[in-house]
């Protein structure tokens, strides 16, 4: 049965981020629970990356599953233009209460990329609606990744993942990113140089810049690259003082990943727009939101439709996704989850000791529930040959750990226990010794 199933997959399915001609057969997952994925042939795999960072509360969480089932018996979908429903309103209110400042206006879409598209379009039209028609430029950080739609790709062009479509993308202004790690003696020097570059850019083009979009504290797909909160706080305040809107892409960093509910809480700033997805529904359903300040929302009000935000999706504010998100927020705010942030960070710090002593590793770094390091190789980057070898090595040991090239990281569900985290760090140390010897 499984062989036939794989034959059908090969015949009809197009998998993401996969070279089908050379990739091994995909693994058939039959069920999942907590931190475990169960394969069709009976293996139990520990999911150390929350299935692309979405299952923050573990697989098949009963609270979220029940909320979806209850909502499915009442209302599964309704057009959201001209209509509303209780789950969407409750979710918008809950998010507004969780987020700082006047981030009170919630626009619903489907995934992280569309949340980013919405934010960039809102920022651009806001400038037009308020007579700032000269503000047409966007800023971003070097190495950023914001998704795979055209605006998101443009903002993430320096990740070099979109060369096939470079002629379709619009120009963005790329700023240096002062990424740092444990015992980084040059962090202040890098931050000073980055801030000076931003200052020079603002002096030259400040009146032309619409917004800066960034992944706060951690660049995810770019290699789990981290910056210090105090640098971002200074930068955000400087940008906003110059009339530049600030967009936080919290698609990955939101819902506790940096040790706080949202990275903006850890930094201590209120951006003008926040993009949220992944953990929003606890990994059950595709849903995202772009949350704007009241000031931005008000700039779209008027007597004529040309000032309105003409954007939407067929499944905007899908009631099932909203119900899942409301349950996810309850779990996020629970004492157990809040304690898990500290517990997982402490377990990462302990486990990193296995790695710190290895001379073939460097740039050890931890932020909340994220732990990462670089393997020292000749061909670093996303296409490093080591990445594929490592992925198979871990899979053979019943671990879903999916390196970003030569960057190894853990980003587990919050239900993981300390022993499972320790097992992963020990395994990564052993993998370094076997697959990346000096």
Coordinates of C-alpha atoms in Angstrom, one line a residue:
X1 CA 0.0 0.0 0.0
X2 CA 2.8 2.4 0.9
X3 CA 4.7 1.7 -2.2
X4 CA 1.7 2.4 -4.3
X5 CA 1.0 5.6 -2.3
X6 CA 4.5 6.8 -3.1
X7 CA 4.1 6.0 -6.8
X8 CA 1.0 8.2 -6.8
X9 CA 2.9 10.9 -5.0
X10 CA 5.6 10.8 -7.6
X11 CA 3.1 10.9 -10.4
X12 CA 0.9 13.8 -9.1
X13 CA 2.5 15.8 -6.3
X14 CA 4.9 18.8 -6.5
X15 CA 6.7 19.2 -3.2
X16 CA 8.2 22.5 -1.9
X17 CA 11.9 23.3 -1.7
X18 CA 12.6 20.0 -3.4
X19 CA 14.6 18.9 -6.5
X20 CA 12.4 16.0 -7.4
X21 CA 14.9 14.4 -9.7
X22 CA 17.5 13.8 -7.0
X23 CA 15.5 13.9 -3.8
X24 CA 14.8 10.6 -1.8
X25 CA 11.3 9.4 -1.5
X26 CA 9.1 11.5 0.8
X27 CA 8.3 10.0 4.1
X28 CA 4.6 9.0 4.6
X29 CA 3.3 10.4 7.9
X30 CA 0.3 8.6 9.2
X31 CA -0.5 10.4 12.4
X32 CA 1.1 12.8 15.0
X33 CA 0.8 13.6 18.7
X34 CA 2.7 16.0 20.9
X35 CA 6.3 16.0 19.7
X36 CA 6.0 12.8 17.7
X37 CA 5.4 12.2 14.0
X38 CA 4.3 8.6 13.3
X39 CA 5.2 7.1 9.9
X40 CA 3.2 4.6 7.9
X41 CA 5.7 1.9 8.7
X42 CA 5.5 2.4 12.5
X43 CA 8.4 4.7 13.4
X44 CA 8.1 7.6 15.9
X45 CA 10.0 10.7 14.9
X46 CA 10.7 13.5 17.3
X47 CA 9.7 16.8 15.6
X48 CA 12.5 19.2 16.7
X49 CA 11.5 22.0 14.3
X50 CA 7.7 22.1 15.0
X51 CA 7.1 21.1 11.4
X52 CA 8.5 24.2 9.7
X53 CA 8.0 26.2 13.0
X54 CA 4.2 26.1 13.1
X55 CA 3.2 23.4 15.7
X56 CA 4.2 25.4 18.7
X57 CA 1.9 23.5 21.1
X58 CA 2.6 20.1 19.6
X59 CA 0.7 18.0 17.2
X60 CA -3.0 17.1 17.6
X61 CA -3.4 19.4 20.5
X62 CA -6.8 18.5 21.9
X63 CA -7.8 22.0 22.9
X64 CA -7.3 23.4 19.4
X65 CA -8.8 20.3 17.7
X66 CA -11.9 20.6 19.8
X67 CA -12.3 24.3 19.0
X68 CA -12.1 23.6 15.3
X69 CA -14.6 20.7 15.5
X70 CA -17.1 22.8 17.5
X71 CA -16.8 25.7 15.0
X72 CA -17.2 23.4 12.0
X73 CA -20.7 22.5 13.3
X74 CA -21.7 26.1 13.4
X75 CA -20.0 28.1 10.5
X76 CA -17.2 26.9 8.3
X77 CA -16.9 29.9 6.0
X78 CA -18.5 33.2 4.9
X79 CA -17.3 36.0 2.7
X80 CA -15.7 38.6 4.9
X81 CA -16.4 41.6 2.7
X82 CA -19.6 43.0 4.1
X83 CA -19.9 40.2 6.7
X84 CA -18.3 39.4 10.1
X85 CA -18.5 36.6 12.7
X86 CA -17.8 36.0 16.3
X87 CA -14.5 34.1 16.0
X88 CA -12.9 36.8 13.9
X89 CA -14.0 39.6 16.2
X90 CA -12.9 37.8 19.3
X91 CA -9.5 37.0 17.7
X92 CA -9.0 40.6 16.6
X93 CA -9.7 41.8 20.1
X94 CA -7.4 39.2 21.7
X95 CA -4.5 40.1 19.4
X96 CA -5.0 43.8 20.1
X97 CA -4.8 43.1 23.8
X98 CA -1.7 41.1 23.4
X99 CA 0.2 43.5 21.2
X100 CA 1.6 46.8 22.5
X101 CA 0.5 50.4 21.8
X102 CA -2.2 51.2 19.3
X103 CA -1.8 48.0 17.2
X104 CA -5.5 47.5 17.2
X105 CA -6.5 46.9 13.6
X106 CA -6.4 43.4 12.3
X107 CA -6.4 42.4 8.6
X108 CA -6.8 38.7 7.9
X109 CA -5.0 36.7 5.2
X110 CA -3.7 33.2 4.6
X111 CA 0.0 32.8 5.4
X112 CA 3.2 34.6 6.2
X113 CA 3.9 35.8 2.7
X114 CA 0.5 37.3 2.2
X115 CA 0.7 39.0 5.6
X116 CA 3.9 40.6 4.4
X117 CA 2.3 41.6 1.1
X118 CA -0.6 43.2 3.0
X119 CA 1.8 45.1 5.3
X120 CA 3.9 46.5 2.4
X121 CA 0.8 47.5 0.5
X122 CA -0.8 49.2 3.5
X123 CA 2.4 51.1 4.2
X124 CA 2.7 52.2 0.6
X125 CA -1.0 53.3 0.2
X126 CA -0.9 55.0 3.6
X127 CA 1.8 57.3 2.3
X128 CA -0.2 58.0 -0.8
X129 CA -3.4 58.6 1.2
X130 CA -1.7 61.1 3.4
X131 CA -0.1 63.1 0.6
X132 CA 3.4 61.6 1.1
X133 CA 3.6 60.5 -2.5
X134 CA 7.4 60.8 -2.6
X135 CA 7.7 57.9 -0.1
X136 CA 8.1 55.0 -2.5
X137 CA 11.2 53.2 -1.2
X138 CA 11.4 50.2 1.2
X139 CA 14.4 49.3 3.4
X140 CA 15.3 45.9 4.7
X141 CA 18.2 44.0 6.2
X142 CA 20.9 42.0 4.4
X143 CA 20.0 38.3 4.6
X144 CA 16.3 38.9 5.2
X145 CA 13.7 36.3 4.1
X146 CA 10.0 37.4 4.2
X147 CA 8.3 34.8 2.0
X148 CA 7.8 33.7 -1.6
X149 CA 5.3 36.2 -3.1
X150 CA 6.6 39.1 -5.2
X151 CA 6.7 41.8 -2.6
X152 CA 8.0 39.4 0.0
X153 CA 10.7 38.2 -2.4
X154 CA 11.7 41.7 -3.2
X155 CA 12.2 42.4 0.5
X156 CA 14.1 39.2 0.8
X157 CA 16.2 39.5 -2.3
X158 CA 19.5 39.5 -0.4
X159 CA 18.8 36.0 0.8
X160 CA 19.7 34.9 -2.8
X161 CA 16.9 32.4 -2.9
X162 CA 15.0 34.2 -5.6
X163 CA 17.5 34.6 -8.5
X164 CA 15.1 32.9 -10.9
X165 CA 12.7 35.7 -10.6
X166 CA 15.0 38.7 -10.1
X167 CA 13.7 40.5 -13.1
X168 CA 10.2 40.5 -11.6
X169 CA 11.2 42.1 -8.3
X170 CA 11.2 45.8 -7.3
X171 CA 14.2 47.5 -5.8
X172 CA 14.7 47.6 -2.0
X173 CA 17.4 49.4 0.0
X174 CA 19.5 46.8 1.9
X175 CA 21.0 47.7 5.2
X176 CA 23.9 45.8 7.0
X177 CA 22.7 43.3 9.6
X178 CA 24.9 43.2 12.8
X179 CA 24.2 39.6 13.6
X180 CA 25.9 38.3 16.8
X181 CA 26.4 35.3 18.9
X182 CA 27.9 34.2 22.3
X183 CA 31.2 35.9 23.2
X184 CA 31.1 38.1 20.1
X185 CA 33.8 40.7 20.9
X186 CA 33.0 42.8 17.8
X187 CA 29.2 43.2 18.3
X188 CA 29.4 46.9 19.3
X189 CA 31.6 47.7 16.4
X190 CA 29.2 45.9 14.0
X191 CA 26.2 47.7 15.5
X192 CA 27.9 51.1 15.2
X193 CA 28.8 50.5 11.6
X194 CA 25.3 49.3 10.8
X195 CA 23.7 52.3 12.5
X196 CA 26.0 54.7 10.7
X197 CA 25.0 53.2 7.4
X198 CA 21.3 53.6 8.3
X199 CA 22.0 57.2 9.3
X200 CA 23.7 57.9 6.0
X201 CA 20.8 56.3 4.1
X202 CA 18.3 58.4 6.0
X203 CA 20.2 61.6 5.4
X204 CA 20.2 60.8 1.7
X205 CA 16.8 59.3 1.2
X206 CA 14.8 59.8 4.4
X207 CA 12.0 61.6 2.7
X208 CA 11.6 58.9 0.1
X209 CA 11.4 55.9 2.3
X210 CA 8.0 54.5 3.0
X211 CA 8.8 51.7 5.4
X212 CA 11.5 49.3 6.7
X213 CA 10.5 45.6 7.1
X214 CA 12.5 43.3 9.3
X215 CA 12.4 40.0 11.2
X216 CA 12.9 41.3 14.8
X217 CA 15.7 39.7 16.8
X218 CA 16.1 36.5 14.6
X219 CA 16.3 36.1 10.8
X220 CA 14.8 32.6 10.4
X221 CA 15.3 31.1 7.0
X222 CA 18.4 33.3 6.5
X223 CA 20.2 31.1 9.1
X224 CA 18.8 31.9 12.5
X225 CA 20.9 35.1 12.6
X226 CA 20.3 37.1 15.8
X227 CA 20.7 40.7 16.8
X228 CA 20.6 42.4 20.2
X229 CA 17.3 44.0 21.3
X230 CA 19.0 47.3 22.2
X231 CA 20.2 47.8 18.7
X232 CA 16.8 47.3 17.2
X233 CA 15.1 49.6 19.8
X234 CA 17.5 52.4 18.9
X235 CA 17.0 51.8 15.1
X236 CA 13.2 51.6 15.3
X237 CA 12.9 54.8 17.3
X238 CA 15.2 56.6 14.8
X239 CA 13.2 55.4 11.8
X240 CA 9.9 56.4 13.3
X241 CA 11.2 59.8 14.3
X242 CA 12.0 60.3 10.6
X243 CA 8.5 59.4 9.5
X244 CA 9.5 55.9 8.2
X245 CA 7.0 53.2 9.0
X246 CA 8.4 50.0 10.7
X247 CA 7.0 46.6 9.8
X248 CA 7.8 43.7 12.1
X249 CA 7.7 40.3 10.3
X250 CA 6.8 38.2 13.4
X251 CA 5.7 35.2 11.3
X252 CA 8.3 33.0 13.0
X253 CA 9.3 35.1 16.1
X254 CA 5.7 35.5 17.3
X255 CA 3.9 33.3 19.8
X256 CA 6.8 32.9 22.2
X257 CA 9.8 31.9 20.0
X258 CA 12.1 34.7 21.4
X259 CA 11.1 34.0 25.0
X260 CA 8.3 36.6 25.0
X261 CA 4.8 36.4 23.4
X262 CA 6.2 38.7 20.6
X263 CA 9.6 40.0 19.8
X264 CA 8.4 43.5 20.0
X265 CA 7.7 42.9 23.7
X266 CA 11.3 41.8 24.2
X267 CA 12.6 44.8 22.3
X268 CA 10.3 47.3 24.0
X269 CA 8.9 49.1 20.9
X270 CA 5.7 49.4 19.0
X271 CA 6.1 48.9 15.3
X272 CA 3.5 50.4 12.9
X273 CA 2.6 47.0 11.4
X274 CA 3.1 43.4 12.6
X275 CA 2.8 40.3 10.5
X276 CA 1.8 37.1 12.3
X277 CA 1.2 33.5 11.1
X278 CA 2.8 30.0 11.8
X279 CA 2.0 29.6 15.5
X280 CA -1.2 31.7 15.2
X281 CA -3.4 28.6 14.7
X282 CA -1.0 26.3 16.6
X283 CA -0.1 24.7 13.2
X284 CA -3.6 23.4 12.5
X285 CA -4.8 25.6 9.7
X286 CA -3.4 28.3 7.3
X287 CA -4.2 31.8 8.6
X288 CA -2.3 35.0 9.1
X289 CA -2.9 38.5 10.2
X290 CA -1.4 41.9 9.6
X291 CA -2.0 44.2 12.6
X292 CA -1.8 48.0 12.0
X293 CA -2.0 51.0 14.3
X294 CA -5.1 53.0 14.6
X295 CA -3.3 55.9 12.9
X296 CA -2.6 53.8 9.8
X297 CA -6.2 52.5 9.7
X298 CA -7.6 56.0 9.9
X299 CA -5.7 57.1 6.9
X300 CA -7.8 54.7 4.7
X301 CA -11.1 56.3 5.8
X302 CA -12.9 58.6 3.5
X303 CA -16.0 59.2 1.4
X304 CA -14.6 57.6 -1.7
X305 CA -13.5 54.0 -2.4
X306 CA -10.1 55.0 -3.8
X307 CA -8.8 55.5 -0.3
X308 CA -10.0 52.1 0.9
X309 CA -7.7 49.1 1.0
X310 CA -8.7 47.1 -2.0
X311 CA -7.2 43.7 -1.0
X312 CA -8.6 40.4 0.1
X313 CA -8.6 36.6 -0.1
X314 CA -11.3 34.0 -0.6
X315 CA -10.7 32.6 2.9
X316 CA -10.1 35.9 4.7
X317 CA -10.9 35.4 8.4
X318 CA -11.9 31.8 7.9
X319 CA -14.0 30.9 11.0
X320 CA -12.2 27.6 11.5
X321 CA -8.8 29.2 11.5
X322 CA -10.0 31.9 13.8
X323 CA -11.4 29.3 16.3
X324 CA -8.1 27.5 16.2
X325 CA -6.3 30.8 16.8
X326 CA -8.4 31.7 19.8
X327 CA -7.5 28.3 21.4
X328 CA -3.9 28.9 20.5
X329 CA -3.9 32.2 22.3
X330 CA -5.3 30.6 25.4
X331 CA -2.6 28.1 25.3
X332 CA 0.0 30.8 24.8
X333 CA -1.1 32.7 27.8
X334 CA -1.3 29.7 30.1
X335 CA 1.2 29.5 33.0
X336 CA 2.5 26.2 31.6
X337 CA 3.5 27.7 28.2
X338 CA 5.0 30.8 29.7
X339 CA 7.1 28.7 32.0
X340 CA 8.1 26.5 29.0
X341 CA 9.8 29.5 27.4
X342 CA 12.3 29.7 30.3
X343 CA 12.6 26.0 30.7
X344 CA 13.5 25.4 27.0
X345 CA 15.9 28.3 26.9
X346 CA 17.7 26.8 30.0
X347 CA 17.8 23.3 28.4
X348 CA 19.3 24.9 25.2
X349 CA 22.0 26.6 27.3
X350 CA 22.8 23.3 29.0
X351 CA 22.8 21.3 25.7
X352 CA 24.9 23.9 23.9
X353 CA 27.8 22.8 26.2
X354 CA 28.1 19.7 24.0
X355 CA 28.7 22.0 21.0
X356 CA 30.7 24.8 22.5
X357 CA 33.7 22.5 23.0
X358 CA 33.8 21.3 19.4
X359 CA 36.3 23.2 17.3
X360 CA 34.4 22.5 14.1
X361 CA 31.5 24.7 15.3
X362 CA 31.2 28.5 15.9
X363 CA 28.7 31.3 16.4
X364 CA 26.8 29.5 19.2
X365 CA 23.6 31.4 19.9
X366 CA 20.3 31.1 21.8
X367 CA 17.2 33.3 21.8
X368 CA 14.3 32.1 23.9
X369 CA 13.2 28.7 22.5
X370 CA 15.7 28.9 19.5
X371 CA 19.1 27.4 19.7
X372 CA 21.6 27.5 16.8
X373 CA 25.2 27.2 15.7
X374 CA 27.2 27.1 12.5
X375 CA 29.2 24.1 11.3
X376 CA 32.6 25.3 10.0
X377 CA 32.7 24.1 6.3
X378 CA 34.2 25.2 3.0
X379 CA 30.8 25.6 1.3
X380 CA 28.8 27.5 3.8
X381 CA 25.3 28.8 3.2
X382 CA 21.9 27.3 2.4
X383 CA 23.2 25.1 -0.4
X384 CA 26.0 23.6 1.8
X385 CA 26.5 19.9 1.0
X386 CA 26.6 19.2 4.7
X387 CA 23.0 20.0 5.1
X388 CA 21.6 17.1 3.2
X389 CA 24.0 14.6 4.9
X390 CA 23.0 15.9 8.3
X391 CA 19.3 15.7 7.6
X392 CA 19.6 12.0 6.7
X393 CA 21.8 11.3 9.7
X394 CA 19.2 12.7 12.0
X395 CA 16.3 11.0 10.3
X396 CA 18.0 7.6 10.6
X397 CA 18.0 8.3 14.3
X398 CA 14.3 9.2 14.4
X399 CA 14.9 13.0 14.7
X400 CA 13.3 15.6 12.5
X401 CA 16.2 18.2 12.5
X402 CA 16.4 20.1 9.2
X403 CA 19.6 22.2 9.0
X404 CA 19.7 25.4 7.0
X405 CA 22.7 24.4 5.0
X406 CA 25.6 24.5 7.5
X407 CA 23.4 26.1 10.2
X408 CA 22.0 23.6 12.7
X409 CA 19.1 24.7 15.0
X410 CA 16.4 23.5 17.3
X411 CA 13.0 25.2 17.4
X412 CA 10.8 22.6 19.2
X413 CA 7.2 22.5 20.3
X414 CA 6.7 23.8 23.8
X415 CA 5.5 20.4 25.0
X416 CA 8.9 18.9 24.5
X417 CA 10.7 17.7 27.6
X418 CA 14.2 18.5 28.8
X419 CA 15.4 14.9 28.1
X420 CA 14.3 15.2 24.5
X421 CA 16.1 18.5 24.1
X422 CA 19.3 17.0 25.7
X423 CA 19.1 14.1 23.3
X424 CA 19.0 16.5 20.3
X425 CA 22.1 18.5 21.4
X426 CA 24.0 15.2 22.1
X427 CA 23.0 14.0 18.6
X428 CA 24.1 17.2 17.0
X429 CA 27.5 17.0 18.7
X430 CA 27.9 13.4 17.5
X431 CA 26.9 14.3 14.0
X432 CA 29.6 17.0 13.9
X433 CA 32.2 14.5 15.0
X434 CA 31.1 12.0 12.4
X435 CA 30.1 14.1 9.4
X436 CA 32.2 17.3 9.9
X437 CA 35.5 16.1 11.4
X438 CA 38.5 18.4 11.5

